[in-house]
Amino acid sequence: MTSARRLYRVQLAFGGLGLAAAGTGAVVALSAFSLAPPSAGALTSACSRWLPGVGGWQLLVLSLGAAATIVLALALRSAWRQLSNSRRYLRAFMLEPGLVKVAGEACRVVESPSPLAFCAGYLHPRVFLSTASLRLLRDDELRAVVAHEVYHARRFDPLRLFFARVLADAFFFLPVLRRMSERYTLLCELAADRAAMETGSGRSSVASALLRFGDEGTGEFAVGISAERVDSLLGDTRAGRWQIPPRLLGASVLSAAGIFGAALVGQSAAQGAVNLPLLLAQSCMLSMALGPIVVAFSAVTLIRRARRA
């Protein structure tokens, strides 16, 4: 598979599979939960136990609910981290006012002593160039760099990479998504390199510009120099070819099938099989036992930090 577009579609398909599996588990879990207040006798009996008494059906339902909750939490964390990192990266630069026409394209210029070029922005992607890039690159190299980043902007690659990483982080039970996300990043760079060459910049201009940037990095959305990018620039038509690892593919399909199977089995549980208030009450003795330990550990940690300060 050498097409970034095709790989992205496969990623979305697996993301849909993961969403269907997690969503089915969440629906089954929610249908089995009951918020009805338990009787005083049931509460008294529950608080006399150290550990919650859960049967097989309840454990299955709770596991499905926990998996769905973890997926949601991981997705939100991934989205927040990416948004925060993107804002932090841009805030590290001093932006010059207005847009500058470079090679016929509107670009933002940032103050930096290193040659940098990157595409940033999810809904309105922009091409960013550093002052060092404008000063050090030849005209043909600058055209190649701008064409490369414009390709990313026109295809909304920052947004696509954002979703690809969220899917890989959220659906922990589909390990193939992480490998796909990593591969998609590289295929995006290869496609942008080809687009730059097709604009008339030529292989030599793209290659020399790439070497000037070296390992400085070209922003959050690029992968820098890699053997496959070099091979592609040298004319190797096999560069970028990749097959989904069969083991990861099989493990992901089996994992999703297992969740679907657990959800189907869980559907046979009676409505309201898991009484949440009673289940929480059953854990009160354990909480009371662990409470002092947690407080003591927190106090020791705070004292150590205060001494170091």
JSON list of C-alpha atoms in Angstrom, two decimals, residues 72-294:
[
{"chain": "A", "resi": 72, "resn": "LEU", "atom": "CA", "xyz": [-13.59, 7.90, 25.70]},
{"chain": "A", "resi": 73, "resn": "ALA", "atom": "CA", "xyz": [-10.96, 9.03, 28.21]},
{"chain": "A", "resi": 74, "resn": "LEU", "atom": "CA", "xyz": [-8.07, 8.11, 25.91]},
{"chain": "A", "resi": 75, "resn": "ALA", "atom": "CA", "xyz": [-9.69, 9.89, 22.96]},
{"chain": "A", "resi": 76, "resn": "LEU", "atom": "CA", "xyz": [-10.19, 13.08, 24.97]},
{"chain": "A", "resi": 77, "resn": "ARG", "atom": "CA", "xyz": [-6.65, 12.92, 26.34]},
{"chain": "A", "resi": 78, "resn": "SER", "atom": "CA", "xyz": [-5.18, 12.43, 22.86]},
{"chain": "A", "resi": 79, "resn": "ALA", "atom": "CA", "xyz": [-7.19, 15.33, 21.43]},
{"chain": "A", "resi": 80, "resn": "TRP", "atom": "CA", "xyz": [-6.24, 17.61, 24.32]},
{"chain": "A", "resi": 81, "resn": "ARG", "atom": "CA", "xyz": [-2.54, 16.75, 24.07]},
{"chain": "A", "resi": 82, "resn": "GLN", "atom": "CA", "xyz": [-2.42, 17.35, 20.34]},
{"chain": "A", "resi": 83, "resn": "LEU", "atom": "CA", "xyz": [-4.24, 20.68, 20.61]},
{"chain": "A", "resi": 84, "resn": "SER", "atom": "CA", "xyz": [-2.02, 21.77, 23.50]},
{"chain": "A", "resi": 85, "resn": "ASN", "atom": "CA", "xyz": [1.19, 20.72, 21.72]},
{"chain": "A", "resi": 86, "resn": "SER", "atom": "CA", "xyz": [0.16, 22.52, 18.56]},
{"chain": "A", "resi": 87, "resn": "ARG", "atom": "CA", "xyz": [-0.59, 25.76, 20.45]},
{"chain": "A", "resi": 88, "resn": "ARG", "atom": "CA", "xyz": [2.63, 25.44, 22.46]},
{"chain": "A", "resi": 89, "resn": "TYR", "atom": "CA", "xyz": [4.68, 24.89, 19.30]},
{"chain": "A", "resi": 90, "resn": "LEU", "atom": "CA", "xyz": [3.31, 28.01, 17.60]},
{"chain": "A", "resi": 91, "resn": "ARG", "atom": "CA", "xyz": [3.64, 30.14, 20.74]},
{"chain": "A", "resi": 92, "resn": "ALA", "atom": "CA", "xyz": [7.35, 29.33, 20.83]},
{"chain": "A", "resi": 93, "resn": "PHE", "atom": "CA", "xyz": [7.80, 31.52, 17.73]},
{"chain": "A", "resi": 94, "resn": "MET", "atom": "CA", "xyz": [7.43, 35.22, 17.17]},
{"chain": "A", "resi": 95, "resn": "LEU", "atom": "CA", "xyz": [5.10, 35.65, 14.19]},
{"chain": "A", "resi": 96, "resn": "GLU", "atom": "CA", "xyz": [5.69, 38.52, 11.81]},
{"chain": "A", "resi": 97, "resn": "PRO", "atom": "CA", "xyz": [2.51, 40.51, 11.06]},
{"chain": "A", "resi": 98, "resn": "GLY", "atom": "CA", "xyz": [0.49, 39.71, 7.96]},
{"chain": "A", "resi": 99, "resn": "LEU", "atom": "CA", "xyz": [1.00, 37.23, 5.16]},
{"chain": "A", "resi": 100, "resn": "VAL", "atom": "CA", "xyz": [3.97, 37.12, 2.80]},
{"chain": "A", "resi": 101, "resn": "LYS", "atom": "CA", "xyz": [3.84, 35.89, -0.78]},
{"chain": "A", "resi": 102, "resn": "VAL", "atom": "CA", "xyz": [6.50, 33.23, -1.29]},
{"chain": "A", "resi": 103, "resn": "ALA", "atom": "CA", "xyz": [6.64, 31.36, -4.60]},
{"chain": "A", "resi": 104, "resn": "GLY", "atom": "CA", "xyz": [3.15, 32.70, -5.31]},
{"chain": "A", "resi": 105, "resn": "GLU", "atom": "CA", "xyz": [1.63, 31.34, -2.08]},
{"chain": "A", "resi": 106, "resn": "ALA", "atom": "CA", "xyz": [0.54, 33.20, 1.05]},
{"chain": "A", "resi": 107, "resn": "CYS", "atom": "CA", "xyz": [2.75, 32.17, 3.98]},
{"chain": "A", "resi": 108, "resn": "ARG", "atom": "CA", "xyz": [3.27, 33.18, 7.59]},
{"chain": "A", "resi": 109, "resn": "VAL", "atom": "CA", "xyz": [6.82, 34.04, 8.61]},
{"chain": "A", "resi": 110, "resn": "VAL", "atom": "CA", "xyz": [8.21, 33.16, 12.03]},
{"chain": "A", "resi": 111, "resn": "GLU", "atom": "CA", "xyz": [11.42, 34.37, 13.65]},
{"chain": "A", "resi": 112, "resn": "SER", "atom": "CA", "xyz": [13.90, 31.51, 13.96]},
{"chain": "A", "resi": 113, "resn": "PRO", "atom": "CA", "xyz": [17.65, 31.11, 13.42]},
{"chain": "A", "resi": 114, "resn": "SER", "atom": "CA", "xyz": [17.05, 27.60, 12.02]},
{"chain": "A", "resi": 115, "resn": "PRO", "atom": "CA", "xyz": [15.53, 26.74, 8.63]},
{"chain": "A", "resi": 116, "resn": "LEU", "atom": "CA", "xyz": [11.98, 25.63, 9.33]},
{"chain": "A", "resi": 117, "resn": "ALA", "atom": "CA", "xyz": [8.90, 25.01, 7.23]},
{"chain": "A", "resi": 118, "resn": "PHE", "atom": "CA", "xyz": [5.68, 23.45, 8.39]},
{"chain": "A", "resi": 119, "resn": "CYS", "atom": "CA", "xyz": [1.94, 23.39, 7.89]},
{"chain": "A", "resi": 120, "resn": "ALA", "atom": "CA", "xyz": [-0.20, 24.03, 10.98]},
{"chain": "A", "resi": 121, "resn": "GLY", "atom": "CA", "xyz": [-3.87, 24.62, 11.65]},
{"chain": "A", "resi": 122, "resn": "TYR", "atom": "CA", "xyz": [-6.70, 22.14, 11.63]},
{"chain": "A", "resi": 123, "resn": "LEU", "atom": "CA", "xyz": [-9.66, 23.98, 10.07]},
{"chain": "A", "resi": 124, "resn": "HIS", "atom": "CA", "xyz": [-7.65, 26.71, 8.33]},
{"chain": "A", "resi": 125, "resn": "PRO", "atom": "CA", "xyz": [-4.17, 25.26, 7.71]},
{"chain": "A", "resi": 126, "resn": "ARG", "atom": "CA", "xyz": [-1.39, 27.71, 6.92]},
{"chain": "A", "resi": 127, "resn": "VAL", "atom": "CA", "xyz": [2.14, 27.40, 5.61]},
{"chain": "A", "resi": 128, "resn": "PHE", "atom": "CA", "xyz": [4.80, 28.72, 8.00]},
{"chain": "A", "resi": 129, "resn": "LEU", "atom": "CA", "xyz": [8.36, 29.58, 7.02]},
{"chain": "A", "resi": 130, "resn": "SER", "atom": "CA", "xyz": [11.18, 30.74, 9.25]},
{"chain": "A", "resi": 131, "resn": "THR", "atom": "CA", "xyz": [13.28, 33.81, 8.54]},
{"chain": "A", "resi": 132, "resn": "ALA", "atom": "CA", "xyz": [16.30, 31.50, 8.25]},
{"chain": "A", "resi": 133, "resn": "SER", "atom": "CA", "xyz": [14.55, 29.55, 5.47]},
{"chain": "A", "resi": 134, "resn": "LEU", "atom": "CA", "xyz": [13.95, 32.74, 3.48]},
{"chain": "A", "resi": 135, "resn": "ARG", "atom": "CA", "xyz": [17.56, 33.75, 3.98]},
{"chain": "A", "resi": 136, "resn": "LEU", "atom": "CA", "xyz": [19.37, 30.44, 3.37]},
{"chain": "A", "resi": 137, "resn": "LEU", "atom": "CA", "xyz": [17.35, 28.60, 0.72]},
{"chain": "A", "resi": 138, "resn": "ARG", "atom": "CA", "xyz": [17.82, 29.18, -2.98]},
{"chain": "A", "resi": 139, "resn": "ASP", "atom": "CA", "xyz": [14.79, 30.22, -5.03]},
{"chain": "A", "resi": 140, "resn": "ASP", "atom": "CA", "xyz": [14.25, 26.73, -6.47]},
{"chain": "A", "resi": 141, "resn": "GLU", "atom": "CA", "xyz": [14.58, 25.16, -3.00]},
{"chain": "A", "resi": 142, "resn": "LEU", "atom": "CA", "xyz": [12.13, 27.66, -1.56]},
{"chain": "A", "resi": 143, "resn": "ARG", "atom": "CA", "xyz": [9.60, 26.87, -4.29]},
{"chain": "A", "resi": 144, "resn": "ALA", "atom": "CA", "xyz": [9.96, 23.15, -3.54]},
{"chain": "A", "resi": 145, "resn": "VAL", "atom": "CA", "xyz": [9.48, 23.68, 0.19]},
{"chain": "A", "resi": 146, "resn": "VAL", "atom": "CA", "xyz": [6.42, 25.89, -0.29]},
{"chain": "A", "resi": 147, "resn": "ALA", "atom": "CA", "xyz": [4.87, 23.44, -2.77]},
{"chain": "A", "resi": 148, "resn": "HIS", "atom": "CA", "xyz": [5.45, 20.61, -0.28]},
{"chain": "A", "resi": 149, "resn": "GLU", "atom": "CA", "xyz": [3.72, 22.44, 2.57]},
{"chain": "A", "resi": 150, "resn": "VAL", "atom": "CA", "xyz": [0.92, 23.79, 0.36]},
{"chain": "A", "resi": 151, "resn": "TYR", "atom": "CA", "xyz": [0.08, 20.20, -0.53]},
{"chain": "A", "resi": 152, "resn": "HIS", "atom": "CA", "xyz": [-0.33, 19.45, 3.18]},
{"chain": "A", "resi": 153, "resn": "ALA", "atom": "CA", "xyz": [-2.52, 22.52, 3.63]},
{"chain": "A", "resi": 154, "resn": "ARG", "atom": "CA", "xyz": [-4.80, 21.80, 0.67]},
{"chain": "A", "resi": 155, "resn": "ARG", "atom": "CA", "xyz": [-5.34, 18.23, 1.78]},
{"chain": "A", "resi": 156, "resn": "PHE", "atom": "CA", "xyz": [-5.93, 19.26, 5.41]},
{"chain": "A", "resi": 157, "resn": "ASP", "atom": "CA", "xyz": [-3.20, 16.85, 6.47]},
{"chain": "A", "resi": 158, "resn": "PRO", "atom": "CA", "xyz": [-2.88, 18.34, 9.99]},
{"chain": "A", "resi": 159, "resn": "LEU", "atom": "CA", "xyz": [-6.56, 17.52, 10.62]},
{"chain": "A", "resi": 160, "resn": "ARG", "atom": "CA", "xyz": [-6.25, 14.06, 9.07]},
{"chain": "A", "resi": 161, "resn": "LEU", "atom": "CA", "xyz": [-3.20, 13.29, 11.22]},
{"chain": "A", "resi": 162, "resn": "PHE", "atom": "CA", "xyz": [-5.07, 14.58, 14.26]},
{"chain": "A", "resi": 163, "resn": "PHE", "atom": "CA", "xyz": [-7.90, 12.09, 13.73]},
{"chain": "A", "resi": 164, "resn": "ALA", "atom": "CA", "xyz": [-5.50, 9.27, 12.87]},
{"chain": "A", "resi": 165, "resn": "ARG", "atom": "CA", "xyz": [-3.65, 9.77, 16.16]},
{"chain": "A", "resi": 166, "resn": "VAL", "atom": "CA", "xyz": [-6.87, 10.03, 18.17]},
{"chain": "A", "resi": 167, "resn": "LEU", "atom": "CA", "xyz": [-8.05, 6.72, 16.72]},
{"chain": "A", "resi": 168, "resn": "ALA", "atom": "CA", "xyz": [-4.70, 5.06, 17.45]},
{"chain": "A", "resi": 169, "resn": "ASP", "atom": "CA", "xyz": [-4.65, 6.35, 21.04]},
{"chain": "A", "resi": 170, "resn": "ALA", "atom": "CA", "xyz": [-8.31, 5.71, 21.85]},
{"chain": "A", "resi": 171, "resn": "PHE", "atom": "CA", "xyz": [-8.87, 2.18, 20.54]},
{"chain": "A", "resi": 172, "resn": "PHE", "atom": "CA", "xyz": [-6.21, 0.45, 22.59]},
{"chain": "A", "resi": 173, "resn": "PHE", "atom": "CA", "xyz": [-7.68, -2.95, 21.69]},
{"chain": "A", "resi": 174, "resn": "LEU", "atom": "CA", "xyz": [-6.90, -2.37, 17.98]},
{"chain": "A", "resi": 175, "resn": "PRO", "atom": "CA", "xyz": [-3.06, -2.30, 17.90]},
{"chain": "A", "resi": 176, "resn": "VAL", "atom": "CA", "xyz": [-2.99, -2.15, 14.11]},
{"chain": "A", "resi": 177, "resn": "LEU", "atom": "CA", "xyz": [-4.22, 1.46, 14.25]},
{"chain": "A", "resi": 178, "resn": "ARG", "atom": "CA", "xyz": [-1.03, 2.73, 15.86]},
{"chain": "A", "resi": 179, "resn": "ARG", "atom": "CA", "xyz": [1.12, 1.17, 13.14]},
{"chain": "A", "resi": 180, "resn": "MET", "atom": "CA", "xyz": [-1.21, 2.61, 10.50]},
{"chain": "A", "resi": 181, "resn": "SER", "atom": "CA", "xyz": [-0.98, 6.06, 12.06]},
{"chain": "A", "resi": 182, "resn": "GLU", "atom": "CA", "xyz": [2.82, 5.98, 12.00]},
{"chain": "A", "resi": 183, "resn": "ARG", "atom": "CA", "xyz": [2.84, 4.79, 8.39]},
{"chain": "A", "resi": 184, "resn": "TYR", "atom": "CA", "xyz": [0.29, 7.38, 7.31]},
{"chain": "A", "resi": 185, "resn": "THR", "atom": "CA", "xyz": [2.57, 10.17, 8.55]},
{"chain": "A", "resi": 186, "resn": "LEU", "atom": "CA", "xyz": [5.36, 8.96, 6.27]},
{"chain": "A", "resi": 187, "resn": "LEU", "atom": "CA", "xyz": [3.08, 8.42, 3.27]},
{"chain": "A", "resi": 188, "resn": "CYS", "atom": "CA", "xyz": [1.83, 12.01, 3.64]},
{"chain": "A", "resi": 189, "resn": "GLU", "atom": "CA", "xyz": [5.41, 13.23, 3.39]},
{"chain": "A", "resi": 190, "resn": "LEU", "atom": "CA", "xyz": [6.11, 11.08, 0.32]},
{"chain": "A", "resi": 191, "resn": "ALA", "atom": "CA", "xyz": [2.96, 12.37, -1.37]},
{"chain": "A", "resi": 192, "resn": "ALA", "atom": "CA", "xyz": [3.93, 15.98, -0.58]},
{"chain": "A", "resi": 193, "resn": "ASP", "atom": "CA", "xyz": [7.42, 15.38, -1.99]},
{"chain": "A", "resi": 194, "resn": "ARG", "atom": "CA", "xyz": [5.92, 14.05, -5.22]},
{"chain": "A", "resi": 195, "resn": "ALA", "atom": "CA", "xyz": [3.57, 17.04, -5.41]},
{"chain": "A", "resi": 196, "resn": "ALA", "atom": "CA", "xyz": [6.53, 19.40, -5.02]},
{"chain": "A", "resi": 197, "resn": "MET", "atom": "CA", "xyz": [8.38, 17.65, -7.85]},
{"chain": "A", "resi": 198, "resn": "GLU", "atom": "CA", "xyz": [5.32, 17.82, -10.11]},
{"chain": "A", "resi": 199, "resn": "THR", "atom": "CA", "xyz": [5.12, 21.60, -9.71]},
{"chain": "A", "resi": 200, "resn": "GLY", "atom": "CA", "xyz": [8.35, 21.90, -11.67]},
{"chain": "A", "resi": 201, "resn": "SER", "atom": "CA", "xyz": [10.75, 22.12, -8.76]},
{"chain": "A", "resi": 202, "resn": "GLY", "atom": "CA", "xyz": [12.46, 18.89, -9.78]},
{"chain": "A", "resi": 203, "resn": "ARG", "atom": "CA", "xyz": [13.99, 16.12, -7.72]},
{"chain": "A", "resi": 204, "resn": "SER", "atom": "CA", "xyz": [17.26, 17.93, -7.14]},
{"chain": "A", "resi": 205, "resn": "SER", "atom": "CA", "xyz": [15.55, 20.99, -5.66]},
{"chain": "A", "resi": 206, "resn": "VAL", "atom": "CA", "xyz": [13.38, 18.93, -3.34]},
{"chain": "A", "resi": 207, "resn": "ALA", "atom": "CA", "xyz": [16.34, 16.79, -2.27]},
{"chain": "A", "resi": 208, "resn": "SER", "atom": "CA", "xyz": [18.67, 19.74, -1.62]},
{"chain": "A", "resi": 209, "resn": "ALA", "atom": "CA", "xyz": [15.96, 21.55, 0.36]},
{"chain": "A", "resi": 210, "resn": "LEU", "atom": "CA", "xyz": [15.37, 18.42, 2.42]},
{"chain": "A", "resi": 211, "resn": "LEU", "atom": "CA", "xyz": [19.08, 18.15, 3.17]},
{"chain": "A", "resi": 212, "resn": "ARG", "atom": "CA", "xyz": [19.21, 21.79, 4.27]},
{"chain": "A", "resi": 213, "resn": "PHE", "atom": "CA", "xyz": [16.53, 21.13, 6.84]},
{"chain": "A", "resi": 214, "resn": "GLY", "atom": "CA", "xyz": [18.24, 17.93, 7.93]},
{"chain": "A", "resi": 215, "resn": "ASP", "atom": "CA", "xyz": [17.17, 16.73, 11.35]},
{"chain": "A", "resi": 216, "resn": "GLU", "atom": "CA", "xyz": [16.05, 20.19, 12.47]},
{"chain": "A", "resi": 217, "resn": "GLY", "atom": "CA", "xyz": [12.51, 18.95, 11.85]},
{"chain": "A", "resi": 218, "resn": "THR", "atom": "CA", "xyz": [9.86, 20.56, 9.73]},
{"chain": "A", "resi": 219, "resn": "GLY", "atom": "CA", "xyz": [7.20, 21.00, 12.31]},
{"chain": "A", "resi": 220, "resn": "GLU", "atom": "CA", "xyz": [4.95, 18.80, 14.32]},
{"chain": "A", "resi": 221, "resn": "PHE", "atom": "CA", "xyz": [3.42, 17.12, 11.25]},
{"chain": "A", "resi": 222, "resn": "ALA", "atom": "CA", "xyz": [6.56, 15.92, 9.48]},
{"chain": "A", "resi": 223, "resn": "VAL", "atom": "CA", "xyz": [8.95, 13.04, 9.94]},
{"chain": "A", "resi": 224, "resn": "GLY", "atom": "CA", "xyz": [12.18, 14.62, 8.69]},
{"chain": "A", "resi": 225, "resn": "ILE", "atom": "CA", "xyz": [14.65, 12.73, 6.53]},
{"chain": "A", "resi": 226, "resn": "SER", "atom": "CA", "xyz": [14.06, 9.00, 6.20]},
{"chain": "A", "resi": 227, "resn": "ALA", "atom": "CA", "xyz": [15.53, 6.31, 4.00]},
{"chain": "A", "resi": 228, "resn": "GLU", "atom": "CA", "xyz": [12.27, 5.92, 2.11]},
{"chain": "A", "resi": 229, "resn": "ARG", "atom": "CA", "xyz": [12.02, 9.64, 1.36]},
{"chain": "A", "resi": 230, "resn": "VAL", "atom": "CA", "xyz": [15.55, 9.56, -0.01]},
{"chain": "A", "resi": 231, "resn": "ASP", "atom": "CA", "xyz": [14.77, 6.46, -2.10]},
{"chain": "A", "resi": 232, "resn": "SER", "atom": "CA", "xyz": [11.65, 8.12, -3.45]},
{"chain": "A", "resi": 233, "resn": "LEU", "atom": "CA", "xyz": [13.59, 11.22, -4.45]},
{"chain": "A", "resi": 234, "resn": "LEU", "atom": "CA", "xyz": [16.14, 8.99, -6.20]},
{"chain": "A", "resi": 235, "resn": "GLY", "atom": "CA", "xyz": [13.33, 7.57, -8.32]},
{"chain": "A", "resi": 236, "resn": "ASP", "atom": "CA", "xyz": [12.67, 4.26, -6.56]},
{"chain": "A", "resi": 237, "resn": "THR", "atom": "CA", "xyz": [9.04, 3.47, -7.42]},
{"chain": "A", "resi": 238, "resn": "ARG", "atom": "CA", "xyz": [8.90, 0.87, -4.64]},
{"chain": "A", "resi": 239, "resn": "ALA", "atom": "CA", "xyz": [9.55, 3.46, -1.93]},
{"chain": "A", "resi": 240, "resn": "GLY", "atom": "CA", "xyz": [6.67, 3.69, 0.50]},
{"chain": "A", "resi": 241, "resn": "ARG", "atom": "CA", "xyz": [5.20, 0.28, -0.26]},
{"chain": "A", "resi": 242, "resn": "TRP", "atom": "CA", "xyz": [3.79, -1.28, 2.87]},
{"chain": "A", "resi": 243, "resn": "GLN", "atom": "CA", "xyz": [1.52, -4.10, 3.91]},
{"chain": "A", "resi": 244, "resn": "ILE", "atom": "CA", "xyz": [-0.52, -4.24, 7.08]},
{"chain": "A", "resi": 245, "resn": "PRO", "atom": "CA", "xyz": [1.24, -6.69, 9.46]},
{"chain": "A", "resi": 246, "resn": "PRO", "atom": "CA", "xyz": [-0.93, -9.86, 9.46]},
{"chain": "A", "resi": 247, "resn": "ARG", "atom": "CA", "xyz": [-0.38, -10.46, 13.19]},
{"chain": "A", "resi": 248, "resn": "LEU", "atom": "CA", "xyz": [-1.53, -6.98, 14.17]},
{"chain": "A", "resi": 249, "resn": "LEU", "atom": "CA", "xyz": [-4.45, -7.22, 11.78]},
{"chain": "A", "resi": 250, "resn": "GLY", "atom": "CA", "xyz": [-5.50, -10.61, 13.16]},
{"chain": "A", "resi": 251, "resn": "ALA", "atom": "CA", "xyz": [-5.10, -9.50, 16.78]},
{"chain": "A", "resi": 252, "resn": "SER", "atom": "CA", "xyz": [-7.20, -6.38, 16.14]},
{"chain": "A", "resi": 253, "resn": "VAL", "atom": "CA", "xyz": [-10.00, -8.29, 14.41]},
{"chain": "A", "resi": 254, "resn": "LEU", "atom": "CA", "xyz": [-10.07, -10.93, 17.14]},
{"chain": "A", "resi": 255, "resn": "SER", "atom": "CA", "xyz": [-10.08, -8.25, 19.84]},
{"chain": "A", "resi": 256, "resn": "ALA", "atom": "CA", "xyz": [-13.03, -6.43, 18.26]},
{"chain": "A", "resi": 257, "resn": "ALA", "atom": "CA", "xyz": [-14.86, -9.73, 17.75]},
{"chain": "A", "resi": 258, "resn": "GLY", "atom": "CA", "xyz": [-14.29, -10.59, 21.42]},
{"chain": "A", "resi": 259, "resn": "ILE", "atom": "CA", "xyz": [-15.91, -7.33, 22.53]},
{"chain": "A", "resi": 260, "resn": "PHE", "atom": "CA", "xyz": [-18.86, -7.88, 20.19]},
{"chain": "A", "resi": 261, "resn": "GLY", "atom": "CA", "xyz": [-19.22, -11.43, 21.53]},
{"chain": "A", "resi": 262, "resn": "ALA", "atom": "CA", "xyz": [-19.10, -10.23, 25.14]},
{"chain": "A", "resi": 263, "resn": "ALA", "atom": "CA", "xyz": [-21.74, -7.63, 24.35]},
{"chain": "A", "resi": 264, "resn": "LEU", "atom": "CA", "xyz": [-24.02, -10.24, 22.77]},
{"chain": "A", "resi": 265, "resn": "VAL", "atom": "CA", "xyz": [-23.61, -12.47, 25.82]},
{"chain": "A", "resi": 266, "resn": "GLY", "atom": "CA", "xyz": [-24.20, -9.52, 28.12]},
{"chain": "A", "resi": 267, "resn": "GLN", "atom": "CA", "xyz": [-27.51, -8.75, 26.41]},
{"chain": "A", "resi": 268, "resn": "SER", "atom": "CA", "xyz": [-29.01, -11.84, 28.01]},
{"chain": "A", "resi": 269, "resn": "ALA", "atom": "CA", "xyz": [-28.50, -10.26, 31.46]},
{"chain": "A", "resi": 270, "resn": "ALA", "atom": "CA", "xyz": [-31.66, -8.91, 32.97]},
{"chain": "A", "resi": 271, "resn": "GLN", "atom": "CA", "xyz": [-32.34, -5.17, 32.90]},
{"chain": "A", "resi": 272, "resn": "GLY", "atom": "CA", "xyz": [-31.03, -3.53, 36.06]},
{"chain": "A", "resi": 273, "resn": "ALA", "atom": "CA", "xyz": [-28.72, -6.47, 36.83]},
{"chain": "A", "resi": 274, "resn": "VAL", "atom": "CA", "xyz": [-26.09, -4.10, 38.24]},
{"chain": "A", "resi": 275, "resn": "ASN", "atom": "CA", "xyz": [-27.28, -1.76, 40.98]},
{"chain": "A", "resi": 276, "resn": "LEU", "atom": "CA", "xyz": [-24.68, 1.00, 41.04]},
{"chain": "A", "resi": 277, "resn": "PRO", "atom": "CA", "xyz": [-25.57, 2.53, 44.44]},
{"chain": "A", "resi": 278, "resn": "LEU", "atom": "CA", "xyz": [-25.41, -0.90, 46.07]},
{"chain": "A", "resi": 279, "resn": "LEU", "atom": "CA", "xyz": [-22.14, -1.70, 44.30]},
{"chain": "A", "resi": 280, "resn": "LEU", "atom": "CA", "xyz": [-20.61, 1.55, 45.57]},
{"chain": "A", "resi": 281, "resn": "ALA", "atom": "CA", "xyz": [-21.81, 0.82, 49.07]},
{"chain": "A", "resi": 282, "resn": "GLN", "atom": "CA", "xyz": [-20.16, -2.59, 48.95]},
{"chain": "A", "resi": 283, "resn": "SER", "atom": "CA", "xyz": [-16.83, -0.83, 48.45]},
{"chain": "A", "resi": 284, "resn": "CYS", "atom": "CA", "xyz": [-17.16, 1.53, 51.42]},
{"chain": "A", "resi": 285, "resn": "MET", "atom": "CA", "xyz": [-15.25, -0.69, 53.84]},
{"chain": "A", "resi": 286, "resn": "LEU", "atom": "CA", "xyz": [-12.36, -1.01, 51.40]},
{"chain": "A", "resi": 287, "resn": "SER", "atom": "CA", "xyz": [-12.37, 2.76, 50.86]},
{"chain": "A", "resi": 288, "resn": "MET", "atom": "CA", "xyz": [-12.28, 3.43, 54.59]},
{"chain": "A", "resi": 289, "resn": "ALA", "atom": "CA", "xyz": [-9.32, 1.07, 54.96]},
{"chain": "A", "resi": 290, "resn": "LEU", "atom": "CA", "xyz": [-7.37, 2.58, 52.09]},
{"chain": "A", "resi": 291, "resn": "GLY", "atom": "CA", "xyz": [-8.24, 6.20, 52.93]},
{"chain": "A", "resi": 292, "resn": "PRO", "atom": "CA", "xyz": [-5.68, 6.68, 55.74]},
{"chain": "A", "resi": 293, "resn": "ILE", "atom": "CA", "xyz": [-2.99, 5.02, 53.62]},
{"chain": "A", "resi": 294, "resn": "VAL", "atom": "CA", "xyz": [-3.64, 7.38, 50.72]}
]
